[in-house]
XYZ file of C-alpha atoms in Angstrom:
699
model
C 87.325 -25.497 30.831
C 90.368 -23.319 30.411
C 90.385 -19.565 31.159
C 90.084 -18.858 27.054
C 86.645 -20.616 26.775
C 85.254 -18.583 29.824
C 86.087 -15.283 29.149
C 85.028 -15.590 25.495
C 81.702 -17.032 26.370
C 81.133 -14.790 29.021
C 78.728 -12.210 27.912
C 75.802 -10.642 30.127
C 72.943 -8.799 29.068
C 70.908 -6.883 31.566
C 69.219 -3.982 32.583
C 70.673 -0.467 34.506
C 69.580 2.930 35.564
C 72.467 5.262 36.707
C 75.865 5.385 34.706
C 78.541 4.220 36.912
C 80.977 7.519 35.243
C 82.736 9.647 37.822
C 82.124 13.271 38.039
C 86.035 14.170 36.368
C 85.283 11.815 33.914
C 84.927 12.591 30.280
C 83.677 10.172 27.812
C 84.300 10.151 24.155
C 80.375 9.814 23.412
C 78.786 11.309 26.186
C 79.681 14.395 27.639
C 79.142 13.781 31.480
C 77.698 16.837 33.467
C 76.345 17.517 36.523
C 72.795 16.498 35.111
C 73.025 12.659 36.176
C 70.402 10.223 34.014
C 68.110 9.704 36.875
C 67.282 6.460 38.171
C 63.183 5.505 37.721
C 63.789 3.919 41.398
C 64.891 7.200 42.370
C 68.322 9.683 42.080
C 71.631 8.051 43.757
C 74.358 10.847 44.600
C 77.276 8.581 45.369
C 76.826 6.510 48.289
C 73.481 7.889 48.586
C 70.144 7.212 47.262
C 67.284 9.227 48.066
C 64.125 7.170 47.501
C 63.851 3.492 47.708
C 60.911 1.333 46.456
C 61.187 -1.482 48.513
C 59.477 -0.654 51.852
C 56.239 1.011 50.493
C 56.340 -0.193 46.741
C 56.529 3.520 45.872
C 58.787 5.556 44.669
C 59.544 7.251 48.444
C 61.980 9.396 49.910
C 63.937 7.442 52.578
C 63.643 10.201 55.072
C 60.149 10.045 54.392
C 59.785 6.341 55.173
C 58.923 5.536 59.123
C 60.990 2.233 58.826
C 64.747 1.479 58.452
C 65.947 1.291 54.966
C 69.810 1.029 53.905
C 70.995 1.224 50.280
C 74.004 -0.067 48.495
C 74.348 1.821 45.493
C 76.750 0.602 42.398
C 79.215 3.056 43.024
C 79.251 1.804 46.551
C 79.753 -1.403 45.429
C 82.584 -0.729 42.764
C 84.587 1.412 45.154
C 84.440 -1.461 48.056
C 85.384 -4.065 45.253
C 83.055 -6.649 45.895
C 82.436 -9.785 44.373
C 79.059 -11.396 45.807
C 75.982 -10.160 47.169
C 76.872 -10.879 50.502
C 80.184 -8.889 50.501
C 78.030 -5.833 49.494
C 76.200 -5.524 52.756
C 79.342 -5.644 54.719
C 79.129 -2.324 55.611
C 75.256 -2.173 56.223
C 73.367 -1.395 59.677
C 72.319 -4.582 61.503
C 73.496 -6.708 58.803
C 75.550 -9.808 59.692
C 77.172 -10.069 56.241
C 78.858 -13.667 55.429
C 77.054 -15.056 58.246
C 78.923 -18.688 56.938
C 82.140 -17.375 56.002
C 83.212 -17.455 52.242
C 80.255 -19.864 50.785
C 80.137 -20.928 47.246
C 76.840 -22.267 47.720
C 74.943 -19.137 48.467
C 74.758 -15.428 50.053
C 73.876 -15.795 53.704
C 73.324 -13.048 55.951
C 71.124 -12.389 59.121
C 69.304 -8.773 59.331
C 68.009 -8.291 62.997
C 68.944 -12.017 63.900
C 66.789 -13.526 60.970
C 67.191 -15.050 57.818
C 66.067 -12.304 54.987
C 64.386 -13.308 51.513
C 65.988 -12.291 49.094
C 64.179 -10.551 46.295
C 65.084 -9.419 42.801
C 63.630 -6.470 41.673
C 60.457 -6.868 44.109
C 59.969 -10.343 43.126
C 61.180 -13.269 45.608
C 64.594 -14.748 44.305
C 65.788 -17.301 46.784
C 63.357 -20.343 47.702
C 64.880 -23.064 49.830
C 68.400 -24.142 50.220
C 70.720 -25.082 47.816
C 68.023 -24.462 44.865
C 68.854 -20.730 43.506
C 71.941 -20.236 41.980
C 73.754 -16.892 43.694
C 73.199 -13.324 41.709
C 76.160 -11.431 40.130
C 76.624 -8.310 41.584
C 77.766 -6.632 38.224
C 74.198 -7.146 37.267
C 72.783 -4.632 39.756
C 72.289 -1.280 40.017
C 72.038 -1.393 43.801
C 70.786 -3.205 46.430
C 67.898 -2.088 49.197
C 67.780 -3.694 52.830
C 64.529 -3.270 54.558
C 65.137 -4.017 58.225
C 61.934 -5.448 60.232
C 58.779 -7.645 58.835
C 57.389 -6.565 55.202
C 54.578 -9.149 54.945
C 52.087 -6.390 54.081
C 53.618 -5.895 50.504
C 55.520 -9.387 49.969
C 53.891 -11.923 51.579
C 56.851 -14.283 51.721
C 59.069 -12.104 54.187
C 61.206 -12.615 57.129
C 60.319 -11.019 60.605
C 64.250 -9.752 60.442
C 63.348 -7.834 57.091
C 64.296 -8.619 53.547
C 66.913 -7.672 50.364
C 65.646 -6.308 47.589
C 68.469 -6.547 44.875
C 67.685 -3.867 41.961
C 68.954 -5.187 38.237
C 70.079 -2.695 35.783
C 67.665 -1.571 33.222
C 68.328 -0.037 29.668
C 69.033 4.082 30.031
C 67.761 6.573 27.206
C 72.078 7.470 26.364
C 74.011 5.492 24.722
C 76.990 4.337 26.858
C 79.117 1.416 27.391
C 81.823 0.024 29.505
C 84.395 -2.688 29.495
C 85.612 -4.156 32.698
C 88.660 -6.724 32.903
C 90.131 -7.575 36.740
C 92.739 -9.605 37.884
C 92.992 -10.912 41.322
C 94.259 -13.509 43.867
C 93.340 -17.061 43.721
C 94.003 -16.586 39.921
C 90.910 -14.482 39.300
C 90.690 -13.790 35.786
C 87.175 -11.803 35.080
C 86.170 -10.137 31.968
C 82.636 -8.101 31.836
C 80.773 -5.785 29.398
C 77.765 -3.155 30.169
C 76.452 -1.386 27.232
C 73.113 0.422 27.062
C 71.239 2.793 24.944
C 68.178 3.736 22.252
C 67.519 1.087 19.375
C 65.880 4.032 17.184
C 65.908 7.612 16.676
C 62.801 8.912 18.737
C 64.075 6.594 22.146
C 61.064 4.665 22.319
C 63.175 1.548 22.380
C 66.171 1.381 24.774
C 68.621 -1.733 25.117
C 70.941 -3.149 27.555
C 73.473 -6.122 27.150
C 75.828 -6.849 30.176
C 78.011 -9.887 29.575
C 80.231 -11.112 32.363
C 82.785 -14.102 32.044
C 85.032 -15.333 35.070
C 87.802 -17.955 35.520
C 89.319 -18.509 39.445
C 89.753 -20.780 42.034
C 89.001 -19.725 45.876
C 91.038 -19.769 49.127
C 89.965 -23.242 49.346
C 92.354 -25.900 47.393
C 90.779 -27.871 44.555
C 87.906 -25.466 44.715
C 87.120 -23.005 41.989
C 84.571 -20.307 40.856
C 83.824 -20.093 37.653
C 80.850 -18.244 35.785
C 79.046 -17.076 32.885
C 76.337 -14.829 32.861
C 74.112 -13.397 29.967
C 71.568 -11.209 30.475
C 69.529 -8.880 27.706
C 67.000 -6.469 28.080
C 64.795 -4.084 26.054
C 62.457 -1.065 26.920
C 59.295 0.086 24.896
C 58.523 3.356 25.941
C 55.464 4.289 23.212
C 54.078 7.390 25.346
C 55.357 9.501 28.260
C 52.429 7.118 30.070
C 53.810 3.313 29.304
C 57.011 1.463 29.828
C 57.483 -2.081 29.077
C 60.648 -3.808 30.173
C 61.793 -7.333 29.427
C 64.777 -8.974 30.660
C 66.486 -12.249 30.397
C 68.900 -14.208 31.882
C 71.258 -17.096 31.195
C 73.699 -18.204 33.938
C 75.799 -20.838 34.559
C 78.471 -21.362 37.855
C 81.047 -24.106 37.734
C 82.074 -24.505 41.378
C 82.533 -26.495 44.360
C 81.903 -26.318 47.863
C 84.080 -23.900 49.738
C 82.038 -24.991 53.164
C 84.211 -27.519 54.943
C 82.556 -28.100 57.853
C 85.845 -27.691 60.294
C 85.700 -29.053 63.617
C 85.902 -27.194 66.722
C 89.141 -28.717 67.615
C 91.802 -26.995 65.674
C 89.659 -24.091 64.553
C 88.228 -22.025 68.117
C 89.626 -24.668 70.376
C 92.893 -26.037 70.744
C 93.895 -29.441 68.484
C 94.052 -32.749 70.563
C 97.363 -34.222 71.288
C 99.651 -30.932 70.782
C 98.381 -31.130 66.800
C 98.521 -27.291 65.115
C 95.291 -25.440 64.162
C 93.779 -27.078 61.188
C 95.256 -25.334 57.770
C 92.093 -23.161 56.529
C 92.186 -23.975 52.726
C 92.011 -27.731 53.306
C 89.982 -29.481 51.232
C 87.826 -32.133 52.922
C 86.275 -33.450 50.127
C 87.406 -35.177 47.065
C 88.565 -33.772 43.282
C 86.465 -36.246 41.115
C 83.430 -35.847 43.108
C 82.668 -32.330 44.435
C 80.514 -30.361 42.416
C 78.597 -26.781 43.050
C 77.353 -26.448 39.520
C 74.077 -24.352 38.690
C 72.794 -23.097 35.341
C 69.236 -20.639 35.759
C 67.565 -19.052 33.199
C 64.762 -16.983 33.504
C 62.632 -13.987 31.566
C 61.355 -11.178 33.839
C 58.491 -8.720 32.717
C 57.655 -5.110 34.287
C 55.071 -3.156 32.803
C 53.833 0.199 34.126
C 50.900 2.370 32.710
C 49.937 5.601 33.719
C 46.315 5.912 33.570
C 45.782 9.858 34.332
C 47.108 12.055 37.140
C 45.728 9.727 39.740
C 45.893 5.760 38.411
C 49.175 3.916 37.687
C 49.076 0.115 36.627
C 51.968 -2.089 36.843
C 52.783 -5.770 36.640
C 55.757 -7.201 37.460
C 56.216 -11.221 36.537
C 59.151 -13.446 36.012
C 59.362 -17.419 35.376
C 62.560 -19.053 36.360
C 64.196 -22.631 35.861
C 67.041 -23.661 37.972
C 69.201 -27.009 38.183
C 71.726 -27.454 40.817
C 74.514 -29.966 41.079
C 75.749 -30.087 44.755
C 77.986 -33.042 45.948
C 79.971 -33.113 48.521
C 82.216 -34.872 50.991
C 82.009 -33.477 54.498
C 82.845 -34.755 58.236
C 80.956 -37.117 59.844
C 78.574 -35.246 62.674
C 79.635 -34.373 65.143
C 83.166 -33.649 63.498
C 85.806 -35.240 65.186
C 89.677 -34.626 64.711
C 91.431 -37.771 65.502
C 95.090 -37.755 67.808
C 96.617 -38.316 64.448
C 94.880 -35.778 62.435
C 92.535 -37.627 60.561
C 88.584 -37.029 60.198
C 86.103 -39.435 59.504
C 83.999 -38.516 56.561
C 80.291 -38.978 54.697
C 78.723 -38.165 51.167
C 76.203 -36.219 50.262
C 74.520 -35.176 47.197
C 71.241 -32.996 46.509
C 70.687 -32.382 42.742
C 67.367 -30.519 43.102
C 65.518 -28.643 40.338
C 63.378 -25.852 40.522
C 60.501 -24.034 38.407
C 59.093 -21.041 39.703
C 56.631 -18.074 38.577
C 56.590 -15.352 40.498
C 53.617 -12.293 39.792
C 52.892 -8.859 41.199
C 49.904 -6.736 40.145
C 49.109 -3.008 41.442
C 46.949 -0.225 41.195
C 48.635 2.842 42.564
C 45.927 6.189 43.127
C 47.932 9.697 44.144
C 45.055 12.353 45.403
C 44.236 14.619 47.905
C 43.146 18.244 49.025
C 45.268 21.226 50.248
C 45.953 19.291 53.841
C 45.850 15.482 53.092
C 47.552 13.891 50.615
C 47.482 9.961 49.769
C 49.043 7.505 47.964
C 47.049 4.630 47.812
C 48.300 1.039 46.574
C 46.334 -1.739 45.986
C 47.495 -5.105 44.767
C 47.453 -9.328 44.355
C 50.539 -11.478 43.764
C 50.964 -14.819 43.134
C 53.738 -17.341 43.406
C 54.328 -20.983 42.526
C 57.010 -23.140 43.128
C 58.038 -26.633 42.400
C 60.774 -28.470 43.566
C 61.752 -32.171 43.008
C 65.728 -33.802 42.032
C 67.749 -36.581 43.440
C 69.518 -37.020 46.602
C 72.274 -39.609 48.089
C 73.564 -39.657 51.354
C 76.477 -42.145 52.102
C 78.334 -42.485 55.764
C 81.794 -43.388 56.606
C 83.184 -43.480 53.256
C 86.726 -43.104 54.333
C 89.000 -41.150 56.642
C 91.045 -37.861 55.569
C 94.299 -36.749 57.094
C 93.540 -32.735 57.438
C 97.260 -31.959 57.726
C 98.387 -34.257 54.780
C 95.610 -34.955 52.728
C 95.772 -37.676 50.486
C 92.738 -38.081 47.550
C 91.074 -41.207 46.353
C 90.891 -43.692 49.197
C 87.360 -43.217 49.389
C 84.138 -45.628 49.045
C 82.518 -44.274 46.024
C 78.528 -43.019 45.714
C 76.870 -45.249 42.665
C 73.449 -44.838 41.260
C 72.237 -47.369 43.616
C 72.910 -44.449 46.585
C 70.515 -42.048 45.305
C 66.511 -41.508 45.789
C 64.320 -39.327 44.487
C 63.784 -35.930 46.402
C 59.837 -35.655 46.929
C 58.110 -33.185 44.888
C 57.191 -30.489 46.882
C 54.907 -27.368 45.658
C 53.928 -24.134 47.237
C 51.551 -21.519 46.077
C 50.716 -18.537 47.291
C 48.253 -15.611 47.004
C 48.096 -12.530 48.497
C 46.010 -9.503 48.589
C 47.044 -6.214 49.817
C 46.341 -2.584 50.215
C 48.353 0.217 51.729
C 47.467 4.069 52.562
C 50.569 6.822 52.503
C 48.840 9.672 54.191
C 50.613 13.018 54.337
C 48.886 15.572 56.731
C 50.074 19.514 56.610
C 53.392 17.996 55.099
C 54.483 17.426 58.347
C 52.541 14.288 59.456
C 53.219 10.690 57.694
C 51.061 7.793 58.063
C 51.403 4.114 56.547
C 48.723 1.850 57.254
C 48.634 -1.620 55.340
C 46.540 -4.986 55.437
C 47.107 -8.398 53.551
C 45.301 -11.494 53.081
C 47.396 -14.528 52.347
C 46.510 -18.221 51.142
C 49.782 -20.389 51.378
C 49.698 -23.999 50.250
C 52.066 -26.733 50.872
C 52.252 -29.876 49.224
C 54.828 -32.694 49.179
C 54.484 -35.871 47.497
C 53.796 -38.909 49.045
C 53.333 -36.633 52.401
C 50.426 -34.290 54.295
C 49.748 -31.032 52.904
C 49.788 -28.165 54.657
C 47.543 -24.824 54.090
C 47.128 -21.591 55.969
C 45.344 -18.291 55.850
C 47.122 -15.453 57.521
C 46.025 -12.095 57.541
C 49.156 -9.293 58.416
C 49.263 -5.764 59.237
C 51.322 -2.858 59.301
C 51.364 1.022 60.505
C 53.515 3.733 60.817
C 53.773 7.514 62.075
C 56.303 9.816 61.453
C 56.497 13.533 62.322
C 58.924 15.811 59.807
C 60.074 19.259 61.963
C 61.462 21.694 60.793
C 65.097 21.292 61.099
C 65.556 17.897 59.712
C 64.519 15.651 62.339
C 61.800 12.941 61.645
C 61.091 10.449 64.393
C 58.904 7.671 63.975
C 57.112 5.072 65.425
C 56.104 1.392 63.721
C 54.294 -1.810 64.104
C 54.620 -4.811 61.346
C 53.868 -8.157 60.663
C 55.380 -11.141 58.878
C 54.562 -14.253 57.299
C 56.587 -16.310 55.424
C 56.176 -20.145 54.082
C 59.291 -22.605 53.735
C 59.180 -23.861 50.279
C 60.932 -27.561 51.603
C 60.744 -30.135 53.817
C 62.462 -32.053 56.710
C 64.376 -35.317 56.364
C 61.238 -37.319 56.718
C 59.446 -35.296 53.539
C 57.085 -33.374 56.045
C 56.297 -29.626 55.365
C 57.723 -26.886 57.654
C 55.029 -24.712 59.021
C 54.892 -20.994 57.941
C 57.777 -18.472 60.252
C 55.289 -15.744 61.629
C 56.284 -12.800 63.549
C 55.758 -9.168 64.528
C 57.941 -6.235 65.672
C 57.348 -2.934 67.464
C 60.120 -0.300 66.015
C 60.862 3.596 67.284
C 63.458 5.662 64.964
C 64.429 8.780 63.769
C 65.828 9.899 60.590
C 67.780 13.458 60.170
C 69.160 15.408 57.217
C 70.883 18.498 58.184
C 69.266 21.400 55.925
C 71.353 22.018 52.860
C 73.382 18.984 53.280
C 73.759 15.542 51.418
C 74.638 14.108 54.770
C 71.776 11.061 56.019
C 71.655 9.780 59.638
C 69.023 7.327 60.985
C 68.931 5.581 64.508
C 66.293 2.939 65.608
C 65.118 0.852 68.272
C 63.018 -2.634 67.967
C 61.715 -4.877 69.698
C 61.002 -8.093 67.451
C 59.604 -12.334 67.979
C 59.046 -15.014 65.933
C 57.291 -18.269 65.703
C 58.390 -21.511 63.778
C 62.099 -20.401 63.153
C 64.123 -23.723 62.022
C 66.910 -25.266 64.195
C 69.450 -27.826 63.846
C 67.688 -31.292 64.999
C 69.920 -32.714 67.777
C 68.878 -36.215 67.242
C 69.754 -36.152 63.499
C 72.299 -33.339 62.058
C 70.808 -33.576 58.476
C 67.277 -32.554 59.626
C 65.805 -29.498 60.981
C 63.403 -28.563 64.027
C 60.773 -25.851 64.222
C 61.526 -23.877 67.136
C 58.227 -22.229 69.281
C 59.463 -18.655 69.661
C 62.508 -16.569 69.534
C 63.132 -12.794 70.235
C 65.597 -10.134 69.264
C 65.775 -6.577 70.280
C 68.365 -3.890 69.767
C 69.938 -1.042 68.272
C 70.885 0.344 64.998
C 72.768 3.600 63.881
C 73.799 4.582 60.376
C 75.194 7.728 58.837
C 76.066 8.470 55.318
C 78.302 11.869 55.449
C 79.195 14.107 52.779
C 82.532 15.558 54.271
C 82.721 17.661 50.549
C 82.110 16.796 47.690
C 85.214 15.017 47.162
C 85.275 12.861 50.421
C 82.399 10.696 51.753
C 81.884 8.705 54.746
C 79.600 5.717 56.038
C 79.517 4.254 59.260
C 77.035 1.974 61.294
C 76.667 0.530 64.807
C 73.910 -2.208 65.577
C 73.863 -4.160 69.003
C 71.290 -7.153 69.060
C 70.026 -9.262 71.702
C 68.406 -12.472 70.999
C 66.983 -15.267 73.102
C 64.751 -18.419 72.149
C 61.825 -18.074 74.080
C 60.336 -21.198 73.565
C 61.638 -24.499 72.190
C 64.768 -26.354 71.601
C 67.574 -24.514 73.474
C 65.526 -22.140 75.483
C 67.274 -19.454 76.810
C 69.639 -19.500 74.680
C 71.030 -16.513 72.194
C 70.423 -17.545 68.329
C 73.269 -18.980 66.538
C 75.218 -17.267 64.311
C 74.153 -13.908 65.291
C 76.352 -11.381 66.150
C 75.629 -9.526 69.748
C 77.957 -6.215 68.235
C 78.267 -4.780 64.513
C 80.283 -1.697 63.552
C 82.069 -0.203 60.407
C 83.429 3.121 58.760
C 84.174 3.053 55.265
C 85.804 6.940 53.848
C 86.733 7.740 50.376
C 88.263 10.901 49.106
C 88.938 12.035 45.875
C 91.985 14.374 45.154
C 94.685 15.466 43.065
C 98.712 14.197 43.365
C 100.669 16.873 41.892
C 98.302 18.792 40.611
C 96.830 15.846 38.626
C 93.342 15.259 39.542
C 91.603 12.152 39.172
C 93.394 9.863 42.234
C 91.129 8.280 45.039
C 91.731 6.419 47.624
C 89.170 4.733 50.909
C 89.644 2.264 53.830
C 87.491 0.716 55.836
C 87.089 -0.949 59.226
C 85.000 -3.600 60.173
C 84.131 -5.277 63.655
C 82.311 -8.517 63.910
C 81.550 -8.948 67.758
C 81.298 -12.203 69.247
C 78.181 -14.737 68.179
C 77.147 -18.264 69.734
C 76.829 -21.404 69.080
C 72.567 -21.952 69.728
C 73.125 -23.424 72.855
C 74.983 -20.613 75.110
C 78.450 -23.506 75.146
C 80.813 -22.001 72.361
C 81.831 -18.204 71.522
C 82.770 -17.680 68.217
C 85.207 -14.704 68.864
C 85.219 -11.387 67.393
C 87.213 -10.102 64.755
C 88.530 -6.714 63.023
C 89.033 -6.179 59.686
C 90.765 -3.791 57.249
C 89.633 -3.360 53.769
C 91.314 -0.245 51.500
C 91.237 0.812 47.739
C 93.283 3.308 45.501
C 92.539 4.367 42.255
C 92.880 6.638 39.344
C 90.578 7.991 36.307
C 91.603 9.714 33.268
C 89.916 10.141 30.018
C 87.868 7.017 29.613
C 89.740 4.874 31.444
C 89.514 4.077 35.380
C 92.013 2.000 37.370
C 91.514 0.898 40.659
C 92.871 -2.084 43.039
C 91.188 -3.307 46.175
C 92.750 -5.468 49.361
C 90.090 -6.379 51.525
C 91.105 -8.189 55.141
C 94.906 -6.494 54.170
C 96.314 -8.158 57.324
C 95.177 -11.771 55.857
C 93.095 -12.417 59.326
C 92.289 -16.032 60.021
C 88.816 -16.044 61.389
C 85.733 -17.805 61.654
C 82.134 -16.171 60.758
C 80.275 -18.744 63.177
C 80.485 -21.877 65.149
C 76.977 -24.309 65.647
C 76.424 -26.386 68.775
C 76.535 -29.332 66.100
C 80.060 -29.169 66.311
C 81.598 -26.999 62.940
C 82.791 -23.982 61.908
C 82.810 -21.982 59.197
C 86.230 -19.896 57.603
C 85.744 -16.253 57.458
C 87.244 -15.415 54.062
C 90.703 -14.552 53.676
C 92.664 -11.365 52.230
C 91.432 -10.473 48.473
C 93.051 -8.875 46.012
C 91.467 -7.704 42.868
C 92.734 -5.118 40.034
C 90.528 -3.611 37.621
C 90.596 -1.546 34.159
C 87.522 -0.005 32.982
C 87.388 1.469 29.843
C 84.427 3.811 28.793
C 83.095 4.324 25.478
């Protein structure tokens, strides 16, 4: 498809909450003052979000929540020039962003050694592998990372944490922007975001976001094309009632950037004096390789305040997605031959996924002079049904990685395909949580949940589990801004997939103890968090040593570590964010007992600083720079170490009137590195240098 077709059809409609306008920018239609349009999920000041909803499902100040939370705001995503959700998490404490490198098939990251479930507007977004299309970051207002178990409120959450993506929603003031991007790898993107009232009394609000992209990638023969259309409308008949409807249509046309390159020629020397394997090599075949996705969804967000005590809410989403995943990759274990050839296989998995997720809540706020309660009770439900077609053909023809010639391979035929057994997961949860404040000093959070989960696979055995999870946290607020806390929480996560023998997996179960402190100096917008934790999980999946395309479940794993995070406002024109995390992991029972968990860096550190300034007396200029350190990680058997890497990012920008121009360069030195390598024999290439120039016009 040509560029003009993609850009012309790229319409995105969505929802939002905070204007992206900088303080020094004046729009023709809107006078920007210090009174910002408030995000219903809480105010945002640059990189600092004062509140978050993900940890408690209530709008609670982060400084008063006894759990580690990080928020990536829309302004931070824009300043850092992120092009995917996993890129947006690069500067968040304890998050191993881009766990499997630059991957067009999904956003992969680790949190405290676990694989976090991704939620969208507090409803589960990702189910299984390669079934849920990637979310476009331009449609997002913020990203909230809740570190540690959150199953009391969400049921289906990983022990390491959850990632909650917050969609843009309609605003009550008219504002629009047109964004154009050009970048390396032939990147061309156009997007529009417009919002405001539909009638004179402001009871109807709308938002339309549209995006179209035509781009190549750092891997030869692989494109990254996208169209998103996501309209939203909000009805506010009274001050007590609000109903938002959001629709999404997204189509991606790409291939597999993951080439599963062998250890030899990447992190270890190539045989017989061969040079390192070119990291842009395409191991698949141009006429076969595809990773195409299509998603349609409708989301309903309803809230009604009954009186000063009670508020009722219902969040609901129905989604359908289709994926065509066809690729050719090395036979396992990948072995580089002395002449540069590698043996290959063909794999196809074309799943269909239908999901219905719903969360019904009742919130009560009451108390006395000394003790106040915020109680939330809820019933949530999810159903995920998947089926499709798959094929696996071994030894289809070798390819020379240094001088590839395509077309000489055995084609995959219709006879090679078979049906994927229909899998249905249903889960119903009932939860109760009480946030208690005593004398404005002590804060306690107590939660209890009951889940019933059923996993049924056509032609195979069914699995049912009933689980109770708990949560307890206690925080003390001092008079000088320091708030130490302690917390205990549990996780429960059904797995929406089956193994290679169509047998359903048992749910993951975990628990964590966390000690931490949060500090906000009086009169300052700076915020600091320090955390130590110890968590354990049962039934984690690991590669099957006897069958590379299969996974098995371990007995018990452990992760413990320390996290530090700082958001520092040096002055109103100078912001700095910094983080550090140390993560110690171990398989306590099961396959590779005693080894560290695969693809989890022991140390992560990052600093990003941005400053607004004037040149020759002309205001509107800004510049930012960042450094990211990703420490060593291991292959899951402690036999092969993936080396650490230090990467540098930078941006420059200029705003004047309605115009804003910026240039982002990530991985400035164009460092070649590998994000992780696995014991099964393959390595994952990290993101090379990316250059993106943006022009934004507000009207």
